[in-house]
XYZ file of C-alpha atoms in Angstrom:
497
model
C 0.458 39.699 0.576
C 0.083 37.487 -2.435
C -3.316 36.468 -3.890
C -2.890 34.231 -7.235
C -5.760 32.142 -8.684
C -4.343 30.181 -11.738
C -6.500 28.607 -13.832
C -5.247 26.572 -17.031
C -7.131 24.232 -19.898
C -5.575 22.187 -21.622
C -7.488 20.830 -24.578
C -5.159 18.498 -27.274
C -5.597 16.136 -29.847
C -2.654 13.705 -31.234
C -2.258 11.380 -34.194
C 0.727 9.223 -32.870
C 2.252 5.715 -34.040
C 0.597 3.278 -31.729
C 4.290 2.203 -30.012
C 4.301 5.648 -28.835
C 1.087 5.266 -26.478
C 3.578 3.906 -23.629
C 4.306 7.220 -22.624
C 1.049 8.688 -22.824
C -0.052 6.220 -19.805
C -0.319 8.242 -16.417
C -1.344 5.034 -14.085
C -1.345 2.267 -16.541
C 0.404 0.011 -19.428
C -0.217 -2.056 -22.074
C -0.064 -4.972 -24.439
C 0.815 -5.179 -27.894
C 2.341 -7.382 -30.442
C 1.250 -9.837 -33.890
C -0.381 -12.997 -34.439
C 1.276 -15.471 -36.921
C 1.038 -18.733 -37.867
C 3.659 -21.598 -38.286
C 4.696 -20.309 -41.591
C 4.808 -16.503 -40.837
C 1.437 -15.772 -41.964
C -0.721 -13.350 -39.939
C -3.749 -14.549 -38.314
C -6.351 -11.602 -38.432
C -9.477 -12.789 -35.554
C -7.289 -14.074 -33.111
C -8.051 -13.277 -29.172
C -5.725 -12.487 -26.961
C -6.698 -12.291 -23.135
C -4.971 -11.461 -19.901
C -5.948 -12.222 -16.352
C -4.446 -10.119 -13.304
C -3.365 -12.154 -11.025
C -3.781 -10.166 -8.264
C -7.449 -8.945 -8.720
C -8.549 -11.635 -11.315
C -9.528 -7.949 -14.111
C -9.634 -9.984 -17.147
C -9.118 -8.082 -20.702
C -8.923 -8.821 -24.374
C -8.075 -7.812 -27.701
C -8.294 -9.067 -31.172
C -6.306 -8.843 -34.058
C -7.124 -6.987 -37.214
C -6.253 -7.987 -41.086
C -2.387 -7.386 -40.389
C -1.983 -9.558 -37.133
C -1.839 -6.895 -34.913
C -3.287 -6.474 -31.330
C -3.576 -4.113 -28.602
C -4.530 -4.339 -25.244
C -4.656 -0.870 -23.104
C -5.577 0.265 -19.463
C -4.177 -2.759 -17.658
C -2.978 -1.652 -13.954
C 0.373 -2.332 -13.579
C 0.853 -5.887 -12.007
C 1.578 -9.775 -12.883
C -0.672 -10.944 -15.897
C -1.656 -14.542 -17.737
C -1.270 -13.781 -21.633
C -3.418 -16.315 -23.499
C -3.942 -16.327 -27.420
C -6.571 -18.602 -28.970
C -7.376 -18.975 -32.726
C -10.419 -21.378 -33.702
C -8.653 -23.984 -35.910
C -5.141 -23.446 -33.970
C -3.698 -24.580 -30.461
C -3.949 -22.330 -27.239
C -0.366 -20.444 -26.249
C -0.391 -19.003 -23.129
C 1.950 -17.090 -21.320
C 3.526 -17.501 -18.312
C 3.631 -14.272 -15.097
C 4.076 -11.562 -17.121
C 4.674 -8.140 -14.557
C 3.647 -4.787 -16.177
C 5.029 -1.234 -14.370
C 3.301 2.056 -14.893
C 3.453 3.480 -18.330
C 5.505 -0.083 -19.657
C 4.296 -0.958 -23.060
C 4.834 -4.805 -23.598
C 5.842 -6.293 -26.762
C 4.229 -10.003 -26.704
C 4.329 -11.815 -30.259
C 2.733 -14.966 -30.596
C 3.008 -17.967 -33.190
C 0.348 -20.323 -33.351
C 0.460 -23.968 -34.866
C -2.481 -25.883 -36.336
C -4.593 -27.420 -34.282
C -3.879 -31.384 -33.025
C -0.168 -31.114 -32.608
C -0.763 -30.298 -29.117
C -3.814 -29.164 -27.067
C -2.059 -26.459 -25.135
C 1.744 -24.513 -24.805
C 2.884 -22.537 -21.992
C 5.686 -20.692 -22.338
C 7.870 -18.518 -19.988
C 7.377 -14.498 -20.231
C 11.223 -14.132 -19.722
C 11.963 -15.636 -23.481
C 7.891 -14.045 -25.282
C 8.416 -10.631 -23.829
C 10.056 -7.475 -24.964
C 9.852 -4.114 -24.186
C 10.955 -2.157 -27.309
C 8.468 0.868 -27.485
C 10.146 2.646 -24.062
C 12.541 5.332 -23.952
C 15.552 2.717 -22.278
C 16.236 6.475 -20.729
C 13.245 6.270 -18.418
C 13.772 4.325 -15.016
C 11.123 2.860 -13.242
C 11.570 2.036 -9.530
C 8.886 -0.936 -8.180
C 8.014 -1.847 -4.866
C 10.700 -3.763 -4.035
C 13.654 -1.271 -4.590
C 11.692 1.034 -2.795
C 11.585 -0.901 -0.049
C 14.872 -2.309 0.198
C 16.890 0.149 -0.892
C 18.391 2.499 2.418
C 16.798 5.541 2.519
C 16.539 8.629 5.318
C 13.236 10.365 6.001
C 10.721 7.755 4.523
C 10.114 10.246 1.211
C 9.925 8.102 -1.820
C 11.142 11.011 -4.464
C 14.328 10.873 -2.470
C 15.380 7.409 -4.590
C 14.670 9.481 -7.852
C 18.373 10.606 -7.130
C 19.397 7.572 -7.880
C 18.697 7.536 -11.983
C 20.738 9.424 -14.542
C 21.231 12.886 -14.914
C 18.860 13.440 -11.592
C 19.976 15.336 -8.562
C 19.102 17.618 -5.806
C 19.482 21.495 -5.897
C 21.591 23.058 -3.153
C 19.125 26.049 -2.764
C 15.627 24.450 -2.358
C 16.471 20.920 -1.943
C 13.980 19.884 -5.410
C 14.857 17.111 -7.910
C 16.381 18.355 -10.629
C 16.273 16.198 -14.196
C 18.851 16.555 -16.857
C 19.955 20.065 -15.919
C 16.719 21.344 -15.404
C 15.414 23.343 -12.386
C 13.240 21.665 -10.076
C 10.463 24.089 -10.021
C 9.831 23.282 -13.372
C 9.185 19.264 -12.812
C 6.480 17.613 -12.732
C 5.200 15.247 -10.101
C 1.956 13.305 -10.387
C 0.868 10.835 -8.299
C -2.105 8.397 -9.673
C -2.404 10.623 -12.767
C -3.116 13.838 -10.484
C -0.791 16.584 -10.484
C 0.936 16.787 -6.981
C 2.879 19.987 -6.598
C 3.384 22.792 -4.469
C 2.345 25.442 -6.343
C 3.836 28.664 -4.972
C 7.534 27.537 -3.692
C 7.328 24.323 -6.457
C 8.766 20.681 -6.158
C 6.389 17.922 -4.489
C 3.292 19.119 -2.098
C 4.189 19.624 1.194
C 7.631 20.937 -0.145
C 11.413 20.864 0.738
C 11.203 23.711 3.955
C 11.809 20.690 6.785
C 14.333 18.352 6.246
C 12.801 14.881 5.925
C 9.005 15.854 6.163
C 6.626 13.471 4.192
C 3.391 13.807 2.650
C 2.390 10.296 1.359
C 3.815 7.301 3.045
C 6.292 5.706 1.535
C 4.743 2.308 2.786
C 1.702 3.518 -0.013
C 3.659 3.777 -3.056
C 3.820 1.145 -5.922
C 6.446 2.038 -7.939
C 7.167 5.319 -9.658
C 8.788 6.014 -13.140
C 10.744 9.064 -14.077
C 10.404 10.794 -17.699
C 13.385 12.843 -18.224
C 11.844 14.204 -21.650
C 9.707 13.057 -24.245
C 6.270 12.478 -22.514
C 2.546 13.521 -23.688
C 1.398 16.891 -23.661
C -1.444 15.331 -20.982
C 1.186 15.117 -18.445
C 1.426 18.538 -17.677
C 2.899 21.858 -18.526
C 6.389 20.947 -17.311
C 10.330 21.381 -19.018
C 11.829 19.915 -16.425
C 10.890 16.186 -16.522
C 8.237 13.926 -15.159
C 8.045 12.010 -11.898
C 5.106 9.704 -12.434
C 4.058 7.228 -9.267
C 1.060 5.231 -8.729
C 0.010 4.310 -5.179
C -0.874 0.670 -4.544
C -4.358 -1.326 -4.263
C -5.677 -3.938 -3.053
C -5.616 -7.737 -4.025
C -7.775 -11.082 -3.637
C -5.127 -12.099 -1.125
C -5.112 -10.018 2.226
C -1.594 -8.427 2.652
C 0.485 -5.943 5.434
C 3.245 -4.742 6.771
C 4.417 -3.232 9.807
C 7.846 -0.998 10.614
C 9.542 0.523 13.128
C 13.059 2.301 12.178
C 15.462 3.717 15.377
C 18.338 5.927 15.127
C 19.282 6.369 18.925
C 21.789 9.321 19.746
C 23.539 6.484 21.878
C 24.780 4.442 19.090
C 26.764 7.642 17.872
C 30.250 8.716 19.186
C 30.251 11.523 21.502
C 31.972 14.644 20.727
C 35.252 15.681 22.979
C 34.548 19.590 22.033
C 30.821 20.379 21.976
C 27.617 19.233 22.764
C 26.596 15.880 21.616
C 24.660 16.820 18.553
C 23.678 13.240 17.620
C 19.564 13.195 16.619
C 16.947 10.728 17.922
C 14.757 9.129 15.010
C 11.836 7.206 15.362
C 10.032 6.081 11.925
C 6.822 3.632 12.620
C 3.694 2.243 10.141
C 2.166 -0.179 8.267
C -0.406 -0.679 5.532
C -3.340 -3.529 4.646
C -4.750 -4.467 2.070
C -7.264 -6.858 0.674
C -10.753 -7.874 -0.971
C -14.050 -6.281 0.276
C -15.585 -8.535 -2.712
C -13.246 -11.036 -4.505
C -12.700 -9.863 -8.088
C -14.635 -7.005 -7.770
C -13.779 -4.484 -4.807
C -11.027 -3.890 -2.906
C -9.278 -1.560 -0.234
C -5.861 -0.756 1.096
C -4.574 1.800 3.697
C -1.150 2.612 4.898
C 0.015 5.372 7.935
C 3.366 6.408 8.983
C 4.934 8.238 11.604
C 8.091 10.262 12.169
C 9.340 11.554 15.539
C 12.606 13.190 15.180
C 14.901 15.540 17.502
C 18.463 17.558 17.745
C 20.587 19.200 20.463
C 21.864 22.846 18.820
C 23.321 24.960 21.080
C 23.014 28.722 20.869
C 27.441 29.923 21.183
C 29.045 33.131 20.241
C 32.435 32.256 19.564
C 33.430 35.680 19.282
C 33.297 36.072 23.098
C 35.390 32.894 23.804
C 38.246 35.066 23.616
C 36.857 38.348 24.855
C 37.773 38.802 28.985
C 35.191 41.670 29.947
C 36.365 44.471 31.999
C 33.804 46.439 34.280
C 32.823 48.888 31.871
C 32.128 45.757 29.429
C 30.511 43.227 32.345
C 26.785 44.176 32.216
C 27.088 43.871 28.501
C 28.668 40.767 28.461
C 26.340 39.174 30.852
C 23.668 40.165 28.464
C 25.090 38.712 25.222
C 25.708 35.114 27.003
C 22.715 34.767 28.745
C 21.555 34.432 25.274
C 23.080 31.195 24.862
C 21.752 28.128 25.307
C 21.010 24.565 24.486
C 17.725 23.943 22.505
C 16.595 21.320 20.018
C 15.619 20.786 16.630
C 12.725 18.676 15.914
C 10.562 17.597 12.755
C 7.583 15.279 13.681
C 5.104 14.163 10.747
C 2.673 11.814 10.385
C 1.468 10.747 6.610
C -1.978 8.322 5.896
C -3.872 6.562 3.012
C -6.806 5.077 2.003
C -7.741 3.849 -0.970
C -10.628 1.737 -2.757
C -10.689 -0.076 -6.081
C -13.693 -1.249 -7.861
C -13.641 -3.255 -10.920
C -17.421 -2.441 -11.887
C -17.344 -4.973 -14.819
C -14.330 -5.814 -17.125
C -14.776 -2.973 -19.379
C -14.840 -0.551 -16.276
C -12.900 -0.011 -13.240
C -13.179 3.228 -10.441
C -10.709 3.872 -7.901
C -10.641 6.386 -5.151
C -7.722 7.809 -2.908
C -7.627 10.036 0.257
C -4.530 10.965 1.411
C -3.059 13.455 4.664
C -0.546 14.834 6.603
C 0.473 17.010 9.172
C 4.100 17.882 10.398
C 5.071 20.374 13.077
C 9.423 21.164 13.133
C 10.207 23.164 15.991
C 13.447 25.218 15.662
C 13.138 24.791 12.002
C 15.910 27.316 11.296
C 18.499 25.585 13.456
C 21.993 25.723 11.592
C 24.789 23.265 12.399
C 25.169 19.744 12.086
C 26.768 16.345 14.204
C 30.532 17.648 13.757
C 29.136 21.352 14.876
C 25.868 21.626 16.226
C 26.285 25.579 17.378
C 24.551 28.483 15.853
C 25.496 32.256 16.200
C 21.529 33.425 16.275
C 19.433 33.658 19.316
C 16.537 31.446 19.821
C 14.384 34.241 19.237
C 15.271 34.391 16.108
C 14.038 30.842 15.464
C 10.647 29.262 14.922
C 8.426 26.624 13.986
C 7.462 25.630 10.688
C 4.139 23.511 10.053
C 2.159 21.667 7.278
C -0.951 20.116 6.917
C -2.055 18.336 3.272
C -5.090 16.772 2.068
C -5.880 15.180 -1.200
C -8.931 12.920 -2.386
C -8.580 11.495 -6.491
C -10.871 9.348 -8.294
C -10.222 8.093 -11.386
C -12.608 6.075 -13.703
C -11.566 3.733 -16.853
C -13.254 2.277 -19.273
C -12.539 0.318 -22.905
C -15.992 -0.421 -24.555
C -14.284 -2.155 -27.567
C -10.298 -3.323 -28.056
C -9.805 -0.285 -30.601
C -11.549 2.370 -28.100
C -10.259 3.781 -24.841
C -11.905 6.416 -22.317
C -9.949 7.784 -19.132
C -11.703 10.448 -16.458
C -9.912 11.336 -13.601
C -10.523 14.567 -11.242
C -8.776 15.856 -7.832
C -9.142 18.085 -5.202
C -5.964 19.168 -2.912
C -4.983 21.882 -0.296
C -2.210 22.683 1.804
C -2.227 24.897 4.857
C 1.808 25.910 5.401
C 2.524 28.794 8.604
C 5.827 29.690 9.336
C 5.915 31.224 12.722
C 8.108 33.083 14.978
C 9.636 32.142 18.579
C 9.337 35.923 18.940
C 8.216 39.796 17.718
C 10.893 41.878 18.000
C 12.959 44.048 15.507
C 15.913 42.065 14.102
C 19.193 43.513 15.316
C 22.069 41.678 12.958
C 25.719 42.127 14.800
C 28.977 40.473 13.716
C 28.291 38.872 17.334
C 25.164 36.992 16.674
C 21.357 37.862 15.459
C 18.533 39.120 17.758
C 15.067 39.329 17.307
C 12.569 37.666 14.753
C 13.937 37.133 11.188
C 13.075 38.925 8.458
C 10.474 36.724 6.741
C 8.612 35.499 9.849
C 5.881 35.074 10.000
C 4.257 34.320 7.292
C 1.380 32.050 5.731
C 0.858 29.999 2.953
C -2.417 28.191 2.109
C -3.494 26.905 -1.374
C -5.691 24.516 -3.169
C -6.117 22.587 -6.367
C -8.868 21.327 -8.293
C -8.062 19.476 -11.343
C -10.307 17.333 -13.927
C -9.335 15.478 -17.198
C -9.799 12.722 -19.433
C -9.154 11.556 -22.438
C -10.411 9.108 -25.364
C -7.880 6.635 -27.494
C -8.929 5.332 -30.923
C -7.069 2.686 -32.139
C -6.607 2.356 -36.134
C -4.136 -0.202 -37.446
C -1.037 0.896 -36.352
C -2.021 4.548 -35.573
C -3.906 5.600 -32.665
C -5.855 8.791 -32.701
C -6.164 10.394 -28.915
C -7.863 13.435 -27.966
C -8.364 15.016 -24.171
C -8.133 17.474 -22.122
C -7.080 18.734 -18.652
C -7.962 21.603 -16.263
C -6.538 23.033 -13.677
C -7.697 25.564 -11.058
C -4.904 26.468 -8.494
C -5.452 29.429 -5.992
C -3.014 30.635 -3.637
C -3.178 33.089 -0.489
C 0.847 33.792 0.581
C 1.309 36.678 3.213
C 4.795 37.596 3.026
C 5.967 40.807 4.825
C 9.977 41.419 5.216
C 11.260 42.769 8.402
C 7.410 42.930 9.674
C 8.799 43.762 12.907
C 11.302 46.247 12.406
């Protein structure tokens, strides 16, 4: 039996070149770049504004006696860039789209006033993105929904950038060489990992179990190195995602994904092993008060089964005698067909408030529950036989819950404040088909395994924040984070003999 409370505070403070702020964003990005006139000159007093399109959250900055401005907290999403100059003609920018933790590079030249009352230009030829590692990849919305994927988990696609892939023992994401247990994942700026066995909540145990639906999630980026001591305590790389929100405009989507065993070829030697997969959902979102409050939820749904079979090769071969009948009659009634399922179900609910333009609150619930009988099957399609007993099998289950809030605020263009807290727990037994002393024979294996059962539960609470004071081109940013985890694993070997 394992009892571990964890507890960890994380208190910093950073003097850092303002292009470097980009990677200090958990759920946001931002908007930078210099004011000049026709000639080259800067143009200190110059506002720049930009207007989600999607919520209408409208935000400015001005620029100080070098040109420069700065425009922070902006939730990722398609922006109007405007810059007006008493004295000087209006530019504005065309759709500009921001991802989480982007920092945007927008410099604008404005001519005297009279040679024409207003310019629009496109974002594709104003906009540059030069203060990002070119190493991080950020996956949106639309990749994750296009792209193929098996099992509806979202982290699955983080395979797909450099240097990423999936350990053979565990089944985590492992960045540039590092283990996965020592990743990061955080999820709307919250941390969101399993604490004891590590890699996302809800963990790598089942094949294809889900925590969060995949139908929630905006776009994630991954940090192989090189991100802000706020993001966690982590060697092994950063998966940061943000969930999505609501908009003016009411939105949805509904799914259903089918793998039927009959579309697969059947198999002249064995059992058809071929699974059944059903994969069902759909999300909504929209405006509870245009501009100003908002909602979305999503829910999905997983049914999934496999024929194993229970075979000892060994007797194939073996013609019993009379001394050897009785025994041999034992040992096959042991065999048998039996499946393999993993059934989850994954929901969200979320609520964004834009309490003025200065200040914006959002909070997220999120659940799950999954429930894999014969968790331990081996075999696959081409062989879909195992040499233990179905005794020694058993059923592994899950159950997650999460609420976050997170609160922003930016009194003034050169000042900042972020507040965010959670509060997460995870309920994970692994039980046993029966209790009965494991007997291992070259034949096959009898009785319960050695590490069933057991139980797993934990929870996290988490606060932090942070301020951001903007100084010409320096920013000075100070925070902190906290972090109460406690853990209660039971974990007995050979319990039953």
């Amino acid at each position: 039996m394992v009892h571990l409370g964890a507890c960890l505070t994380l208190i910093s403070i950073m003097l850092i070149p303002l292009p470097a702020l980009a990677r200090n964003r958990a759920t946001t990005a931002e908007i930078v770049g210099l004011l000049e006139d026709t000639t080259g000159g800067v143009l200190p007093g110059a506002t720049v504004s930009t207007v989600n399109l999607d919520d209408g959250l409208v935000r400015s900055g001005v620029s100080d006696g070098a040109g420069r401005y700065h425009i922070l907290l902006l939730p990722p999403g398609r922006y109007d860039v405007r810059a007006e100059l008493a004295g000087f003609d209006t530019v504005e920018l065309g759709e500009v789209t921001l991802t989480v933790g982007a920092s945007r590079t927008i410099n604008f030249r404005l001519a005297p006033a009279g040679v024409t009352e207003e310019i629009t230009v496109t974002a594709q030829t104003s906009v540059v993105e030069t203060t990002t590692d070119t190493s991080d990849v950020t996956l949106d919305s639309q990749a994750i929904s296009n792209l193929p994927i098996n099992g509806r988990r979202f982290h699955d696609f983080v395979s797909l950038t450099p240097t990423a892939q999936v350990e053979p023992q565990r089944g985590q994401i492992s960045l540039a060489g590092q283990r996965g247990i020592n990743g990061n994942i955080s999820i709307d700026g919250a941390d969101y990992n399993q604490p004891f066995f590590g890699g996302i909540r809800g963990g790598e145990r089942s094949q294809f179990t889900f925590t969060i639906p995949q139908e929630a999630i905006r776009e994630f980026r991954v940090v192989k190195a090189g991100y802000s001591p706020e993001f966690g305590r982590s060697t092994g790389g950063l998966v940061n995602a943000i969930t999505k929100s609501g908009a003016n405009g009411t939105s949805g989507s509904v799914f259903y994904l089918l793998r039927p065993e009959k579309l697969a070829a059947k198999n002249a030697f064995l059992q058809d092993a071929a699974p059944t997969q059903h994969q069902f959902g759909g999300s909504l979102g929209g405006a509870l008060v245009r501009d100003r409050a908002f909602y979305f939820a999503a829910y999905e749904q997983q049914e999934f089964k496999a024929p194993r079979e229970v075979r000892f090769v060994r007797l194939d071969g073996f013609t019993p005698t009379a001394a050897s009948r009785e025994g041999y009659d034992h040992f096959r009634r042991f065999e048998t067909p039996f499946e393999v399922t993993n059934d989850s179900r994954a929901w969200l609910a979320r609520a964004d408030f834009n309490l003025t333009n200065a200040h914006r609150f959002n909070i997220r619930y999120n659940g799950s529950t999954n429930k894999a009988l014969n968790s331990d099957g081996v075999g696959g399609v081409i062989t879909p036989t195992t040499h233990r007993s179905l005794e020694t099998n058993g059923t592994e289950e899950d159950s997650t819950q999460t609420a976050v809030g997170q609160f922003t605020s930016a009194p003034a263009s050169d000042l900042v404040f972020e507040l965010r807290g959670q509060y997460s727990r995870e309920d994970r037994p692994r039980l046993a088909n029966a209790l009965k002393p494991l007997v291992d024979l070259s034949l096959g294996e009898f009785g319960t395994r050695s590490f069933r059962p057991t139980t797993q539960y934990d929870w996290r609470a988490q606060a932090g924040g942070n301020v951001t004071w903007l100084a010409g081109g320096h920013s000075l940013k100070a925070g902190f984070d906290y972090n109460h985890v406690f853990i209660d694993q039971k974990f007995g070997f050979f319990q039953n003999g």
